[in-house]
Amino acid sequence: MTDRRSFLRGALAAGVGGVAATSVAGAAASERGAAASEPDAKPLRGFHGVHQAGIEESPLPRTTVVSFDVIAKDRRELTDLMRAITDRARVLTAGGTPDGAGISGPPTDSGVLGPDVPGGNLLVTVGVGASLFDRRYGLAERRPERFTAMPTFPNDALDPAWCHGDLSLQLSARDEDTVLHALRDIARHTRGAAQIRWKIDGFVSPPRPSGTPRNLLGFRDGISNPAPADFGRLVWTGDGGSFLVVRLIRMLVEFWDRIGIAEQEQLIGRARDTGAPLDGEHESDQPKFAADPIGKIIPLTSHIRLANPRTPRTDGNRILRRGFNYDRGVDAAGDLDMGLIFTCYQRDIPSQFEAVQHRLKDEPLVDYIRPFGGGYFLVLPGVRDERDFLGRALLS
């Protein structure tokens, strides 16, 4: 039986040569095809950079968020694992023509995307959980201060099977088959060193009719994110990484759909149709909390008022929010199982996400939502060049 290290060595070799960008003309043809079918699509950033892709960029229509348990035997195998993930991500985001299969061996690519893998249509974002910083790999002394596993908050209904993990992987693209192709490829090349703990697929609705996309409660989601100029203060850590919070939140949509629009708007603090705060006209309008100290127009218990009071004292609590809708069908009782994959990025989880979460304790909206999973992850700095790999500074 092939042992884990042998498998990883083979995977790493395949990672370097498994998909070769052998034809500039072919790559250009693929890009022209993508442009023809999606005229408004813009090319995504390249793989290399100070920061990983998938954070600064606006969310793409399709995503999957995956948590892994690392089963690598030792630190050397963990390093091989991170090199393999890096090489596969580099290849998959670049695109090209997969190498041909051997005479009797399996094909080097699943073929889901056809004979050529399109480039420029995939974002890959990788993080590590607090559980990786244990004694297995000698990383205990390198765990960032204040970085822990996600706790259970008041109003949570967490399922252990849907929580935490040693590694996080988010794959985002314009098309679902691109996401699935990348996940199968990475899972294939990391088998024996990491196994999936949980996985959830999500989507971003198109703007309807314009502006910020809506979640499955029918409200626009993520209107008041920090400006890019504030990312250095609120999002990035000193080495180019960030801290990711994932919260899997079921929405009790059948219950929600039975209450009036006016009540829904009071719970959120915004108009459902326009996304404007209840004291404004446009979604970009800033709510005038100071002019409404008793909450006559926007209730003191509304979601937007608790989440972001817009005071000098709470300015540093702001997070970069990225939300994706999910639909998992129906549960055992025949109720719709759908909701939100809430993700957010910040420099420091306790002073940002957790500060917001504590303000939201017992908000009226908790009657209509059930957080059931997720986790905290350290998003690693970006890969600077062809010689670099994800987690290099951590493992060196």
GROMACS .gro file of C-alpha atoms in nm, residues 7-8 10-20 47 64 66 68 80-99 106-118 122 124 126 169 171 176-194 196 199:
model
   76
    7PHE     CA    1   0.146   0.977  -0.213
    8LEU     CA    2   0.228   1.336  -0.132
   10GLY     CA    3   0.362   1.194  -0.625
   11ALA     CA    4   0.096   1.458  -0.578
   12LEU     CA    5   0.357   1.730  -0.558
   13ALA     CA    6   0.516   1.615  -0.882
   14ALA     CA    7   0.175   1.613  -1.047
   15GLY     CA    8   0.110   1.957  -0.903
   16VAL     CA    9   0.406   2.097  -1.093
   17GLY     CA   10   0.321   1.935  -1.424
   18GLY     CA   11  -0.041   1.818  -1.407
   19VAL     CA   12  -0.176   2.105  -1.616
   20ALA     CA   13   0.061   2.278  -1.852
   47PHE     CA   14  -0.224   3.378  -0.801
   64THR     CA   15  -1.760   2.618  -0.170
   66VAL     CA   16  -1.442   2.325   0.300
   68PHE     CA   17  -1.020   1.962   0.654
   80ASP     CA   18   0.448   1.853   0.163
   81LEU     CA   19   0.073   1.902   0.200
   82MET     CA   20   0.100   2.280   0.194
   83ARG     CA   21   0.333   2.267  -0.106
   84ALA     CA   22   0.085   2.042  -0.288
   85ILE     CA   23  -0.209   2.276  -0.217
   86THR     CA   24  -0.003   2.573  -0.334
   87ASP     CA   25   0.106   2.404  -0.655
   88ARG     CA   26  -0.245   2.287  -0.739
   89ALA     CA   27  -0.387   2.632  -0.671
   90ARG     CA   28  -0.120   2.790  -0.890
   91VAL     CA   29  -0.194   2.550  -1.175
   92LEU     CA   30  -0.573   2.567  -1.147
   93THR     CA   31  -0.588   2.946  -1.141
   94ALA     CA   32  -0.352   2.972  -1.441
   95GLY     CA   33  -0.536   2.716  -1.654
   96GLY     CA   34  -0.401   2.525  -1.951
   97THR     CA   35  -0.409   2.182  -2.110
   98PRO     CA   36  -0.377   1.883  -1.874
   99ASP     CA   37  -0.099   1.635  -1.942
  106PRO     CA   38  -0.578   0.719  -1.468
  107PRO     CA   39  -0.625   1.055  -1.643
  108THR     CA   40  -0.442   1.350  -1.488
  109ASP     CA   41  -0.760   1.560  -1.488
  110SER     CA   42  -1.128   1.484  -1.421
  111GLY     CA   43  -1.231   1.632  -1.756
  112VAL     CA   44  -1.518   1.822  -1.594
  113LEU     CA   45  -1.413   2.141  -1.775
  114GLY     CA   46  -1.331   1.969  -2.102
  115PRO     CA   47  -0.988   1.926  -2.263
  116ASP     CA   48  -0.863   2.272  -2.160
  117VAL     CA   49  -0.886   2.424  -1.811
  118PRO     CA   50  -0.982   2.792  -1.846
  122LEU     CA   51  -1.098   3.079  -0.995
  124VAL     CA   52  -0.845   3.001  -0.390
  126VAL     CA   53  -0.653   2.886   0.237
  169LEU     CA   54  -1.030   2.604   0.178
  171LEU     CA   55  -1.294   2.807  -0.385
  176GLU     CA   56  -2.022   2.586  -1.040
  177ASP     CA   57  -1.834   2.330  -1.248
  178THR     CA   58  -1.514   2.535  -1.209
  179VAL     CA   59  -1.548   2.514  -0.830
  180LEU     CA   60  -1.621   2.141  -0.836
  181HIS     CA   61  -1.332   2.073  -1.072
  182ALA     CA   62  -1.088   2.256  -0.845
  183LEU     CA   63  -1.214   2.080  -0.531
  184ARG     CA   64  -1.180   1.735  -0.689
  185ASP     CA   65  -0.831   1.819  -0.810
  186ILE     CA   66  -0.709   1.945  -0.472
  187ALA     CA   67  -0.875   1.658  -0.283
  188ARG     CA   68  -0.708   1.411  -0.517
  189HIS     CA   69  -0.363   1.558  -0.468
  190THR     CA   70  -0.388   1.585  -0.089
  191ARG     CA   71  -0.542   1.247  -0.016
  192GLY     CA   72  -0.353   1.073   0.264
  193ALA     CA   73  -0.258   1.400   0.433
  194ALA     CA   74  -0.593   1.574   0.478
  196ILE     CA   75  -1.268   1.665   0.451
  199LYS     CA   76  -1.822   2.116   0.317
   0.00000   0.00000   0.00000
